[in-house]
PDB file of C-alpha atoms in Angstrom:
ATOM      1  CA  MET A   1       7.618 -48.179 -35.941  1.00 81.00           C
ATOM      2  CA  GLU A   2       4.346 -46.494 -36.946  1.00 86.00           C
ATOM      3  CA  MET A   3       4.075 -42.895 -35.662  1.00 87.00           C
ATOM      4  CA  LEU A   4       1.488 -40.660 -37.278  1.00 80.00           C
ATOM      5  CA  GLN A   5       2.552 -37.640 -35.244  1.00 89.00           C
ATOM      6  CA  ARG A   6       6.210 -36.655 -35.378  1.00 86.00           C
ATOM      7  CA  PRO A   7       6.753 -33.122 -33.995  1.00 91.00           C
ATOM      8  CA  ARG A   8      10.331 -33.205 -35.274  1.00 91.00           C
ATOM      9  CA  ARG A   9       9.024 -32.844 -38.841  1.00 85.00           C
ATOM     10  CA  LEU A  10       8.580 -29.145 -38.172  1.00 88.00           C
ATOM     11  CA  ARG A  11      12.081 -28.718 -36.744  1.00 92.00           C
ATOM     12  CA  GLY A  12      14.090 -30.047 -39.676  1.00 91.00           C
ATOM     13  CA  ASN A  13      15.772 -26.820 -40.746  1.00 91.00           C
ATOM     14  CA  GLY A  14      15.794 -23.094 -40.095  1.00 86.00           C
ATOM     15  CA  VAL A  15      13.220 -22.291 -42.786  1.00 87.00           C
ATOM     16  CA  ILE A  16      10.501 -24.503 -41.349  1.00 88.00           C
ATOM     17  CA  ARG A  17      11.376 -23.558 -37.759  1.00 90.00           C
ATOM     18  CA  ASN A  18      10.944 -19.880 -38.598  1.00 85.00           C
ATOM     19  CA  MET A  19       7.743 -20.595 -40.522  1.00 85.00           C
ATOM     20  CA  VAL A  20       5.974 -22.240 -37.579  1.00 85.00           C
ATOM     21  CA  ARG A  21       7.431 -20.072 -34.838  1.00 87.00           C
ATOM     22  CA  GLU A  22       4.783 -19.223 -32.236  1.00 88.00           C
ATOM     23  CA  THR A  23       6.434 -16.229 -30.593  1.00 89.00           C
ATOM     24  CA  ARG A  24       7.757 -13.435 -32.779  1.00 89.00           C
ATOM     25  CA  ILE A  25       9.569 -10.291 -31.681  1.00 92.00           C
ATOM     26  CA  SER A  26       9.477  -6.930 -33.403  1.00 94.00           C
ATOM     27  CA  LYS A  27      11.599  -3.843 -32.834  1.00 96.00           C
ATOM     28  CA  ASN A  28       8.311  -1.978 -32.473  1.00 96.00           C
ATOM     29  CA  SER A  29       7.648  -3.700 -29.154  1.00 97.00           C
ATOM     30  CA  LEU A  30      10.878  -2.511 -27.493  1.00 98.00           C
ATOM     31  CA  MET A  31      11.281   0.391 -25.076  1.00 98.00           C
ATOM     32  CA  TYR A  32      14.601   1.624 -23.695  1.00 98.00           C
ATOM     33  CA  PRO A  33      14.905   3.044 -20.150  1.00 97.00           C
ATOM     34  CA  VAL A  34      17.390   5.893 -19.861  1.00 97.00           C
ATOM     35  CA  PHE A  35      18.697   8.009 -16.978  1.00 95.00           C
ATOM     36  CA  VAL A  36      18.857  11.796 -17.386  1.00 97.00           C
ATOM     37  CA  ARG A  37      20.700  13.977 -14.913  1.00 95.00           C
ATOM     38  CA  GLU A  38      21.053  17.717 -14.631  1.00 93.00           C
ATOM     39  CA  GLY A  39      24.050  19.490 -16.112  1.00 94.00           C
ATOM     40  CA  SER A  40      25.744  19.499 -19.497  1.00 95.00           C
ATOM     41  CA  GLY A  41      28.426  17.462 -21.190  1.00 96.00           C
ATOM     42  CA  ILE A  42      27.757  14.497 -18.884  1.00 96.00           C
ATOM     43  CA  GLU A  43      27.922  10.880 -19.994  1.00 96.00           C
ATOM     44  CA  GLU A  44      28.935   8.752 -17.019  1.00 95.00           C
ATOM     45  CA  GLU A  45      28.846   4.983 -17.002  1.00 94.00           C
ATOM     46  CA  ILE A  46      26.882   3.311 -14.224  1.00 94.00           C
ATOM     47  CA  PRO A  47      29.168   0.814 -12.445  1.00 92.00           C
ATOM     48  CA  THR A  48      26.358  -1.603 -11.539  1.00 93.00           C
ATOM     49  CA  LEU A  49      24.897  -1.460 -15.072  1.00 95.00           C
ATOM     50  CA  PRO A  50      27.805  -1.974 -17.496  1.00 94.00           C
ATOM     51  CA  GLY A  51      27.083  -0.311 -20.801  1.00 95.00           C
ATOM     52  CA  GLN A  52      24.441   2.004 -19.331  1.00 96.00           C
ATOM     53  CA  PHE A  53      25.019   5.712 -18.667  1.00 96.00           C
ATOM     54  CA  ARG A  54      23.620   8.771 -16.976  1.00 95.00           C
ATOM     55  CA  TYR A  55      23.232  11.513 -19.589  1.00 97.00           C
ATOM     56  CA  SER A  56      22.777  15.240 -19.300  1.00 96.00           C
ATOM     57  CA  PRO A  57      20.033  16.459 -21.679  1.00 96.00           C
ATOM     58  CA  ASP A  58      22.525  17.541 -24.354  1.00 96.00           C
ATOM     59  CA  LYS A  59      24.376  14.226 -24.306  1.00 97.00           C
ATOM     60  CA  LEU A  60      21.100  12.330 -24.299  1.00 97.00           C
ATOM     61  CA  LEU A  61      20.553  13.498 -27.872  1.00 97.00           C
ATOM     62  CA  TYR A  62      23.522  11.439 -29.083  1.00 97.00           C
ATOM     63  CA  LYS A  63      22.074   8.328 -27.454  1.00 97.00           C
ATOM     64  CA  LEU A  64      18.663   9.017 -28.956  1.00 98.00           C
ATOM     65  CA  GLU A  65      20.263   9.253 -32.403  1.00 97.00           C
ATOM     66  CA  THR A  66      21.838   5.821 -31.901  1.00 97.00           C
ATOM     67  CA  LEU A  67      18.551   4.333 -30.722  1.00 98.00           C
ATOM     68  CA  SER A  68      16.653   5.859 -33.621  1.00 97.00           C
ATOM     69  CA  LYS A  69      19.100   4.442 -36.147  1.00 97.00           C
ATOM     70  CA  ALA A  70      18.862   1.012 -34.496  1.00 97.00           C
ATOM     71  CA  GLY A  71      15.083   1.079 -34.862  1.00 97.00           C
ATOM     72  CA  VAL A  72      14.151   1.342 -31.184  1.00 98.00           C
ATOM     73  CA  PRO A  73      10.915   3.351 -31.321  1.00 96.00           C
ATOM     74  CA  SER A  74      10.458   4.509 -27.734  1.00 97.00           C
ATOM     75  CA  VAL A  75      12.315   5.491 -24.586  1.00 98.00           C
ATOM     76  CA  MET A  76      11.356   5.835 -20.947  1.00 98.00           C
ATOM     77  CA  LEU A  77      12.995   8.738 -19.111  1.00 98.00           C
ATOM     78  CA  PHE A  78      14.071   8.667 -15.469  1.00 96.00           C
ATOM     79  CA  GLY A  79      15.224  11.943 -13.942  1.00 95.00           C
ATOM     80  CA  ILE A  80      18.100  12.516 -11.533  1.00 92.00           C
ATOM     81  CA  PRO A  81      17.881  16.040 -10.075  1.00 90.00           C
ATOM     82  CA  ASP A  82      20.580  18.082  -8.352  1.00 89.00           C
ATOM     83  CA  HIS A  83      18.150  19.257  -5.692  1.00 87.00           C
ATOM     84  CA  LYS A  84      16.180  16.941  -3.444  1.00 87.00           C
ATOM     85  CA  ASP A  85      13.869  17.856  -0.613  1.00 85.00           C
ATOM     86  CA  GLU A  86      11.291  16.242   1.638  1.00 82.00           C
ATOM     87  CA  TRP A  87       8.458  16.931  -0.841  1.00 84.00           C
ATOM     88  CA  GLY A  88      10.245  16.121  -4.101  1.00 85.00           C
ATOM     89  CA  THR A  89       9.478  19.530  -5.580  1.00 87.00           C
ATOM     90  CA  SER A  90      12.063  19.160  -8.377  1.00 87.00           C
ATOM     91  CA  ALA A  91       9.840  16.512  -9.921  1.00 89.00           C
ATOM     92  CA  TRP A  92       7.195  18.892 -11.244  1.00 91.00           C
ATOM     93  CA  VAL A  93       8.948  22.208 -11.857  1.00 93.00           C
ATOM     94  CA  GLU A  94       8.928  23.569 -15.402  1.00 92.00           C
ATOM     95  CA  ASP A  95      12.731  23.520 -15.682  1.00 93.00           C
ATOM     96  CA  GLY A  96      13.141  20.072 -14.095  1.00 94.00           C
ATOM     97  CA  VAL A  97      15.621  17.654 -15.601  1.00 96.00           C
ATOM     98  CA  VAL A  98      13.025  15.454 -17.324  1.00 97.00           C
ATOM     99  CA  GLN A  99      11.096  18.465 -18.551  1.00 97.00           C
ATOM    100  CA  LYS A 100      14.235  20.015 -20.074  1.00 96.00           C
ATOM    101  CA  ALA A 101      15.292  16.722 -21.615  1.00 97.00           C
ATOM    102  CA  LEU A 102      11.859  16.219 -23.154  1.00 98.00           C
ATOM    103  CA  ARG A 103      11.817  19.597 -24.847  1.00 97.00           C
ATOM    104  CA  GLN A 104      15.240  19.092 -26.403  1.00 97.00           C
ATOM    105  CA  ALA A 105      14.573  15.480 -27.362  1.00 97.00           C
ATOM    106  CA  LYS A 106      11.205  16.183 -28.980  1.00 97.00           C
ATOM    107  CA  GLU A 107      12.723  18.932 -31.088  1.00 97.00           C
ATOM    108  CA  ALA A 108      15.697  16.851 -32.207  1.00 97.00           C
ATOM    109  CA  PHE A 109      13.997  13.455 -32.603  1.00 97.00           C
ATOM    110  CA  PRO A 110      10.242  13.902 -32.980  1.00 97.00           C
ATOM    111  CA  ASN A 111      10.008  10.422 -34.507  1.00 96.00           C
ATOM    112  CA  LEU A 112      10.705   8.762 -31.155  1.00 97.00           C
ATOM    113  CA  TYR A 113       7.954   8.078 -28.625  1.00 97.00           C
ATOM    114  CA  TYR A 114       8.647   9.476 -25.162  1.00 98.00           C
ATOM    115  CA  VAL A 115       7.362   7.849 -21.990  1.00 98.00           C
ATOM    116  CA  THR A 116       8.183   9.260 -18.562  1.00 98.00           C
ATOM    117  CA  ASP A 117       8.403   7.537 -15.230  1.00 95.00           C
ATOM    118  CA  VAL A 118       6.140   9.330 -12.764  1.00 96.00           C
ATOM    119  CA  CYS A 119       7.353   8.874  -9.201  1.00 91.00           C
ATOM    120  CA  MET A 120       8.939  10.846  -6.376  1.00 87.00           C
ATOM    121  CA  CYS A 121      11.670   8.545  -5.077  1.00 86.00           C
ATOM    122  CA  GLU A 122      14.433  10.091  -7.211  1.00 87.00           C
ATOM    123  CA  TYR A 123      13.415  13.570  -6.063  1.00 90.00           C
ATOM    124  CA  THR A 124      12.804  13.177  -2.316  1.00 88.00           C
ATOM    125  CA  SER A 125      15.546  13.528   0.267  1.00 79.00           C
ATOM    126  CA  HIS A 126      14.223  10.425   2.040  1.00 80.00           C
ATOM    127  CA  GLY A 127      13.997   8.286  -1.101  1.00 74.00           C
ATOM    128  CA  HIS A 128      10.397   7.193  -0.644  1.00 80.00           C
ATOM    129  CA  CYS A 129       7.780   7.393  -3.376  1.00 80.00           C
ATOM    130  CA  GLY A 130       5.472   9.924  -1.768  1.00 81.00           C
ATOM    131  CA  ILE A 131       4.754  12.500   0.919  1.00 81.00           C
ATOM    132  CA  LEU A 132       5.696  11.349   4.402  1.00 83.00           C
ATOM    133  CA  CYS A 133       3.582  11.464   7.519  1.00 80.00           C
ATOM    134  CA  GLY A 134       6.124  10.552  10.155  1.00 81.00           C
ATOM    135  CA  HIS A 135       7.785   7.437   8.777  1.00 81.00           C
ATOM    136  CA  ASP A 136       4.791   6.391   6.663  1.00 86.00           C
ATOM    137  CA  VAL A 137       4.020   7.408   3.100  1.00 84.00           C
ATOM    138  CA  ASP A 138       0.686   9.250   3.082  1.00 90.00           C
ATOM    139  CA  ASN A 139      -1.180   7.749   0.143  1.00 93.00           C
ATOM    140  CA  ASP A 140      -3.854  10.411  -0.341  1.00 94.00           C
ATOM    141  CA  LYS A 141      -1.567  13.420   0.136  1.00 94.00           C
ATOM    142  CA  THR A 142       0.751  11.975  -2.488  1.00 93.00           C
ATOM    143  CA  LEU A 143      -1.889  11.677  -5.230  1.00 96.00           C
ATOM    144  CA  PRO A 144      -2.105  15.407  -6.140  1.00 95.00           C
ATOM    145  CA  ARG A 145       1.681  15.603  -6.408  1.00 95.00           C
ATOM    146  CA  LEU A 146       1.816  12.595  -8.741  1.00 97.00           C
ATOM    147  CA  ALA A 147      -0.882  14.155 -10.901  1.00 96.00           C
ATOM    148  CA  GLN A 148       1.101  17.395 -10.946  1.00 97.00           C
ATOM    149  CA  ILE A 149       4.266  15.564 -12.023  1.00 96.00           C
ATOM    150  CA  ALA A 150       2.418  13.744 -14.804  1.00 97.00           C
ATOM    151  CA  LEU A 151       0.886  16.971 -16.094  1.00 98.00           C
ATOM    152  CA  SER A 152       4.267  18.744 -16.099  1.00 97.00           C
ATOM    153  CA  HIS A 153       5.764  15.895 -18.148  1.00 98.00           C
ATOM    154  CA  VAL A 154       2.979  15.982 -20.709  1.00 98.00           C
ATOM    155  CA  GLN A 155       3.165  19.767 -20.979  1.00 98.00           C
ATOM    156  CA  ALA A 156       6.888  19.385 -21.688  1.00 97.00           C
ATOM    157  CA  GLY A 157       6.233  16.894 -24.475  1.00 97.00           C
ATOM    158  CA  ALA A 158       5.775  13.403 -22.994  1.00 97.00           C
ATOM    159  CA  ASP A 159       3.706  11.142 -25.254  1.00 97.00           C
ATOM    160  CA  MET A 160       2.791   8.829 -22.375  1.00 97.00           C
ATOM    161  CA  VAL A 161       3.190   8.805 -18.598  1.00 98.00           C
ATOM    162  CA  ALA A 162       3.994   5.752 -16.506  1.00 97.00           C
ATOM    163  CA  PRO A 163       3.332   6.080 -12.746  1.00 95.00           C
ATOM    164  CA  SER A 164       5.524   3.695 -10.743  1.00 91.00           C
ATOM    165  CA  ASP A 165       4.779   4.774  -7.168  1.00 90.00           C
ATOM    166  CA  MET A 166       2.137   2.122  -6.332  1.00 89.00           C
ATOM    167  CA  MET A 167      -0.133   4.535  -4.449  1.00 90.00           C
ATOM    168  CA  ASP A 168      -3.778   3.470  -4.411  1.00 93.00           C
ATOM    169  CA  GLY A 169      -5.875   5.643  -6.715  1.00 96.00           C
ATOM    170  CA  ARG A 170      -3.036   7.318  -8.578  1.00 96.00           C
ATOM    171  CA  ILE A 171      -4.250   6.317 -12.050  1.00 97.00           C
ATOM    172  CA  LEU A 172      -7.595   8.017 -11.493  1.00 97.00           C
ATOM    173  CA  ALA A 173      -5.915  11.114 -10.032  1.00 97.00           C
ATOM    174  CA  ILE A 174      -3.589  11.406 -13.023  1.00 97.00           C
ATOM    175  CA  ARG A 175      -6.333  10.673 -15.553  1.00 97.00           C
ATOM    176  CA  ARG A 176      -8.532  13.405 -14.118  1.00 98.00           C
ATOM    177  CA  GLU A 177      -5.687  15.930 -14.054  1.00 98.00           C
ATOM    178  CA  LEU A 178      -4.683  15.223 -17.649  1.00 97.00           C
ATOM    179  CA  ASP A 179      -8.275  15.318 -18.885  1.00 97.00           C
ATOM    180  CA  LYS A 180      -8.981  18.559 -17.035  1.00 98.00           C
ATOM    181  CA  ASN A 181      -6.066  20.207 -18.828  1.00 98.00           C
ATOM    182  CA  GLY A 182      -6.959  18.997 -22.302  1.00 97.00           C
ATOM    183  CA  TYR A 183      -4.746  15.910 -22.466  1.00 97.00           C
ATOM    184  CA  GLU A 184      -7.509  13.324 -22.608  1.00 96.00           C
ATOM    185  CA  ASN A 185      -5.725  11.545 -25.474  1.00 96.00           C
ATOM    186  CA  THR A 186      -2.463  11.049 -23.577  1.00 97.00           C
ATOM    187  CA  PRO A 187      -2.214   7.391 -22.503  1.00 97.00           C
ATOM    188  CA  ILE A 188      -1.179   6.083 -19.095  1.00 97.00           C
ATOM    189  CA  MET A 189       0.966   2.980 -18.737  1.00 97.00           C
ATOM    190  CA  SER A 190       0.489   1.833 -15.188  1.00 97.00           C
ATOM    191  CA  TYR A 191       3.114   0.008 -13.205  1.00 96.00           C
ATOM    192  CA  ALA A 192       0.071  -2.005 -12.181  1.00 96.00           C
ATOM    193  CA  VAL A 193       1.831  -5.037 -10.738  1.00 97.00           C
ATOM    194  CA  LYS A 194       5.065  -3.837  -9.184  1.00 95.00           C
ATOM    195  CA  TYR A 195       6.689  -6.054  -6.587  1.00 96.00           C
ATOM    196  CA  ALA A 196       8.953  -5.106  -3.693  1.00 93.00           C
ATOM    197  CA  SER A 197      11.888  -6.813  -5.355  1.00 93.00           C
ATOM    198  CA  SER A 198      15.583  -7.259  -4.694  1.00 90.00           C
ATOM    199  CA  PHE A 199      16.142  -7.065  -8.450  1.00 91.00           C
ATOM    200  CA  TYR A 200      15.988  -3.246  -8.299  1.00 90.00           C
ATOM    201  CA  GLY A 201      19.369  -2.803  -6.579  1.00 82.00           C
ATOM    202  CA  PRO A 202      21.425  -1.527  -9.542  1.00 84.00           C
ATOM    203  CA  PHE A 203      18.658   0.890 -10.553  1.00 76.00           C
ATOM    204  CA  ARG A 204      18.542   2.454  -7.102  1.00 72.00           C
ATOM    205  CA  GLU A 205      22.264   3.120  -7.238  1.00 74.00           C
ATOM    206  CA  ALA A 206      21.964   4.483 -10.767  1.00 66.00           C
ATOM    207  CA  ALA A 207      19.116   6.840  -9.875  1.00 59.00           C
ATOM    208  CA  GLY A 208      20.169   7.571  -6.280  1.00 62.00           C
ATOM    209  CA  SER A 209      16.707   6.510  -5.167  1.00 61.00           C
ATOM    210  CA  ALA A 210      17.297   4.054  -2.320  1.00 64.00           C
ATOM    211  CA  PRO A 211      15.139   4.873   0.721  1.00 66.00           C
ATOM    212  CA  SER A 212      17.083   6.442   3.577  1.00 58.00           C
ATOM    213  CA  PHE A 213      15.117   4.384   6.096  1.00 56.00           C
ATOM    214  CA  GLY A 214      12.829   1.378   6.041  1.00 52.00           C
ATOM    215  CA  ASP A 215      11.684  -0.166   2.778  1.00 62.00           C
ATOM    216  CA  ARG A 216       8.834   0.061   0.273  1.00 67.00           C
ATOM    217  CA  LYS A 217       6.953  -3.059   1.270  1.00 71.00           C
ATOM    218  CA  SER A 218       3.960  -1.107   2.537  1.00 76.00           C
ATOM    219  CA  TYR A 219       3.186   0.079  -1.003  1.00 80.00           C
ATOM    220  CA  GLN A 220       5.004  -2.232  -3.419  1.00 86.00           C
ATOM    221  CA  MET A 221       3.627  -5.771  -3.631  1.00 89.00           C
ATOM    222  CA  ASP A 222       4.656  -8.885  -1.695  1.00 95.00           C
ATOM    223  CA  PHE A 223       6.392 -11.203  -4.167  1.00 96.00           C
ATOM    224  CA  HIS A 224       4.595 -14.194  -2.670  1.00 97.00           C
ATOM    225  CA  ASN A 225       1.297 -12.963  -4.156  1.00 97.00           C
ATOM    226  CA  ARG A 226      -0.086 -13.537  -7.636  1.00 96.00           C
ATOM    227  CA  MET A 227      -3.816 -12.842  -7.364  1.00 97.00           C
ATOM    228  CA  GLU A 228      -3.146  -9.558  -5.601  1.00 97.00           C
ATOM    229  CA  GLY A 229      -1.525  -8.500  -8.856  1.00 97.00           C
ATOM    230  CA  VAL A 230      -4.749  -9.300 -10.697  1.00 97.00           C
ATOM    231  CA  LYS A 231      -6.630  -7.073  -8.263  1.00 97.00           C
ATOM    232  CA  GLU A 232      -4.144  -4.229  -8.716  1.00 96.00           C
ATOM    233  CA  ALA A 233      -4.360  -4.504 -12.502  1.00 97.00           C
ATOM    234  CA  GLU A 234      -8.154  -4.594 -12.502  1.00 97.00           C
ATOM    235  CA  LEU A 235      -8.376  -1.500 -10.299  1.00 97.00           C
ATOM    236  CA  ASP A 236      -5.940   0.419 -12.508  1.00 97.00           C
ATOM    237  CA  LEU A 237      -7.905  -0.574 -15.598  1.00 97.00           C
ATOM    238  CA  GLN A 238     -11.108   0.692 -13.996  1.00 97.00           C
ATOM    239  CA  GLU A 239      -9.364   3.983 -13.196  1.00 97.00           C
ATOM    240  CA  GLY A 240      -8.333   4.564 -16.803  1.00 96.00           C
ATOM    241  CA  ALA A 241      -5.001   2.790 -17.380  1.00 96.00           C
ATOM    242  CA  ASP A 242      -4.331   2.129 -21.059  1.00 96.00           C
ATOM    243  CA  ILE A 243      -1.435  -0.327 -20.605  1.00 97.00           C
ATOM    244  CA  LEU A 244      -0.753  -2.640 -17.651  1.00 98.00           C
ATOM    245  CA  MET A 245       2.852  -3.319 -16.666  1.00 97.00           C
ATOM    246  CA  VAL A 246       4.377  -6.149 -14.648  1.00 98.00           C
ATOM    247  CA  LYS A 247       7.691  -5.446 -12.910  1.00 97.00           C
ATOM    248  CA  PRO A 248      10.105  -7.245 -12.641  1.00 97.00           C
ATOM    249  CA  ALA A 249       9.748  -9.557 -15.639  1.00 97.00           C
ATOM    250  CA  MET A 250      12.105 -12.536 -15.658  1.00 95.00           C
ATOM    251  CA  ALA A 251      11.204 -14.021 -12.264  1.00 94.00           C
ATOM    252  CA  TYR A 252       7.519 -13.108 -12.670  1.00 97.00           C
ATOM    253  CA  LEU A 253       6.564 -14.712 -15.978  1.00 98.00           C
ATOM    254  CA  ASP A 254       3.615 -16.447 -14.322  1.00 97.00           C
ATOM    255  CA  VAL A 255       2.259 -13.012 -13.409  1.00 98.00           C
ATOM    256  CA  VAL A 256       2.898 -11.653 -16.917  1.00 98.00           C
ATOM    257  CA  LYS A 257       0.857 -14.545 -18.311  1.00 98.00           C
ATOM    258  CA  GLU A 258      -1.886 -14.047 -15.710  1.00 98.00           C
ATOM    259  CA  ILE A 259      -2.285 -10.363 -16.563  1.00 98.00           C
ATOM    260  CA  ALA A 260      -2.099 -10.931 -20.326  1.00 98.00           C
ATOM    261  CA  ASP A 261      -4.698 -13.711 -20.174  1.00 98.00           C
ATOM    262  CA  ARG A 262      -7.124 -11.898 -17.881  1.00 98.00           C
ATOM    263  CA  PHE A 263      -6.960  -8.462 -19.525  1.00 97.00           C
ATOM    264  CA  PRO A 264      -6.580  -9.033 -23.277  1.00 96.00           C
ATOM    265  CA  MET A 265      -8.428  -5.777 -23.985  1.00 96.00           C
ATOM    266  CA  VAL A 266      -5.300  -3.754 -23.165  1.00 96.00           C
ATOM    267  CA  PRO A 267      -1.606  -4.336 -23.901  1.00 96.00           C
ATOM    268  CA  THR A 268       0.602  -5.942 -21.271  1.00 97.00           C
ATOM    269  CA  ALA A 269       4.062  -4.487 -20.706  1.00 97.00           C
ATOM    270  CA  ALA A 270       6.896  -6.142 -18.812  1.00 98.00           C
ATOM    271  CA  TYR A 271       9.938  -4.364 -17.387  1.00 97.00           C
ATOM    272  CA  SER A 272      13.116  -6.435 -17.431  1.00 97.00           C
ATOM    273  CA  VAL A 273      14.740  -4.594 -14.572  1.00 96.00           C
ATOM    274  CA  SER A 274      18.284  -3.609 -13.667  1.00 93.00           C
ATOM    275  CA  GLY A 275      19.086  -6.694 -11.604  1.00 95.00           C
ATOM    276  CA  GLU A 276      18.108  -9.002 -14.448  1.00 96.00           C
ATOM    277  CA  TYR A 277      20.324  -7.075 -16.866  1.00 97.00           C
ATOM    278  CA  ALA A 278      23.222  -6.907 -14.377  1.00 96.00           C
ATOM    279  CA  MET A 279      23.145 -10.664 -13.741  1.00 96.00           C
ATOM    280  CA  ILE A 280      23.416 -11.453 -17.441  1.00 97.00           C
ATOM    281  CA  LYS A 281      26.213  -8.918 -17.855  1.00 97.00           C
ATOM    282  CA  ALA A 282      28.149 -10.230 -14.853  1.00 96.00           C
ATOM    283  CA  ALA A 283      27.892 -13.869 -15.913  1.00 97.00           C
ATOM    284  CA  ALA A 284      28.897 -12.974 -19.475  1.00 97.00           C
ATOM    285  CA  GLN A 285      31.923 -11.037 -18.265  1.00 96.00           C
ATOM    286  CA  LYS A 286      33.004 -14.145 -16.351  1.00 97.00           C
ATOM    287  CA  GLY A 287      32.649 -16.183 -19.526  1.00 98.00           C
ATOM    288  CA  TRP A 288      30.009 -18.399 -17.950  1.00 98.00           C
ATOM    289  CA  ILE A 289      27.269 -17.701 -20.504  1.00 98.00           C
ATOM    290  CA  ASP A 290      26.880 -16.430 -24.046  1.00 97.00           C
ATOM    291  CA  GLU A 291      25.463 -12.949 -23.489  1.00 97.00           C
ATOM    292  CA  THR A 292      23.736 -12.632 -26.849  1.00 97.00           C
ATOM    293  CA  GLN A 293      22.032 -16.007 -26.669  1.00 96.00           C
ATOM    294  CA  VAL A 294      20.911 -15.552 -23.065  1.00 97.00           C
ATOM    295  CA  ALA A 295      19.630 -12.011 -23.630  1.00 97.00           C
ATOM    296  CA  CYS A 296      17.702 -13.142 -26.707  1.00 96.00           C
ATOM    297  CA  GLU A 297      16.270 -16.186 -24.954  1.00 96.00           C
ATOM    298  CA  THR A 298      15.224 -14.090 -21.974  1.00 97.00           C
ATOM    299  CA  ALA A 299      13.428 -11.606 -24.215  1.00 97.00           C
ATOM    300  CA  VAL A 300      11.595 -14.374 -26.059  1.00 96.00           C
ATOM    301  CA  ASN A 301      10.542 -15.904 -22.736  1.00 97.00           C
ATOM    302  CA  ILE A 302       8.931 -12.634 -21.688  1.00 98.00           C
ATOM    303  CA  PHE A 303       7.029 -12.264 -24.947  1.00 97.00           C
ATOM    304  CA  ARG A 304       6.047 -15.935 -24.898  1.00 97.00           C
ATOM    305  CA  ALA A 305       4.496 -15.395 -21.480  1.00 97.00           C
ATOM    306  CA  GLY A 306       2.202 -12.778 -23.013  1.00 97.00           C
ATOM    307  CA  ALA A 307       3.971  -9.404 -22.977  1.00 97.00           C
ATOM    308  CA  ASP A 308       3.187  -7.032 -25.841  1.00 96.00           C
ATOM    309  CA  ILE A 309       5.818  -4.459 -24.824  1.00 96.00           C
ATOM    310  CA  LEU A 310       9.254  -5.113 -23.344  1.00 98.00           C
ATOM    311  CA  ILE A 311      11.076  -2.386 -21.429  1.00 98.00           C
ATOM    312  CA  THR A 312      14.701  -3.462 -21.360  1.00 98.00           C
ATOM    313  CA  TYR A 313      18.255  -2.149 -21.129  1.00 97.00           C
ATOM    314  CA  TYR A 314      19.008  -4.525 -23.993  1.00 98.00           C
ATOM    315  CA  ALA A 315      16.588  -2.742 -26.361  1.00 98.00           C
ATOM    316  CA  GLN A 316      19.297  -1.411 -28.677  1.00 97.00           C
ATOM    317  CA  GLU A 317      21.127  -4.733 -28.835  1.00 97.00           C
ATOM    318  CA  LEU A 318      17.890  -6.661 -29.358  1.00 97.00           C
ATOM    319  CA  ALA A 319      16.969  -4.375 -32.250  1.00 97.00           C
ATOM    320  CA  GLY A 320      20.335  -5.185 -33.823  1.00 96.00           C
ATOM    321  CA  TRP A 321      19.948  -8.904 -33.247  1.00 95.00           C
ATOM    322  CA  ILE A 322      16.484  -8.801 -34.804  1.00 95.00           C
ATOM    323  CA  ALA A 323      17.935  -7.062 -37.860  1.00 93.00           C
ATOM    324  CA  GLU A 324      20.651  -9.735 -38.067  1.00 91.00           C
ATOM    325  CA  GLY A 325      18.090 -12.534 -37.857  1.00 86.00           C
ATOM    326  CA  ARG A 326      19.434 -13.927 -34.579  1.00 84.00           C
ATOM    327  CA  ILE A 327      16.066 -13.412 -32.954  1.00 83.00           C
ATOM    328  CA  GLY A 328      12.647 -12.613 -34.332  1.00 72.00           C
TER     329      GLY A 328
END
């Protein structure tokens, strides 16, 4: 049979497959999310996220050493305070948990790149992402507080801030506050396209950030919508966002591709969230899947869709698998 085109020619062995590979993964594109809680000597495993821990600032340093040795270049810090109130005041105080962790981490491991989650849900007694007016989150009253949180993080040593609240106008508010205080070169990674997702369940238990009433559907996006995400990303870009994030990742690869294709002038980040990680872990523990192969395949899928940066609880393992040649 005459066939001039035989795609299998380029699949004959590992050498040629690696040579023509379209999607390549680097350790440099990985970011590890980590939970920091107040106190000392604390390293407590999170039941819904096997292999993940809440660290006090002193114990965090040991984890950062491991990440640094593995070649993971950046971390994203989430704070868990002892004190919560209606206004989330622990989020921006000078001796807050993230602020303390940043100072210690930057001194011990200045080679790592530190990104901080900017939100109020972990710090408010009601668990919502902003200032309440009755049972509604007041968008405009929340903006100054978010800007204040971002500034406090940068003053404590954050290299980048990542607002996750989904308030309208928060990128501009943060950009103006940082610029006004001399931090015009500090980048903002916007949670530009963040859906009201059921995949966040394990994170909310880990961070103690579940809302005490209602839900977040009035500010996080409806998962039925794709073009609304384009609008959100475009607005954030106009307001000064340097990186656009899509969250969650695995079930939203069409949105990752949409954002990457429409806004190639800035990097696209994707957050493979707690529920995605927990599902892989649970199935692997049952012996139903090969954890390494599924985690690697999932990561490749996200990059293939167009992500430039992957925020994942598997960052350390992926860095090891890249070094071993299992993925790359």
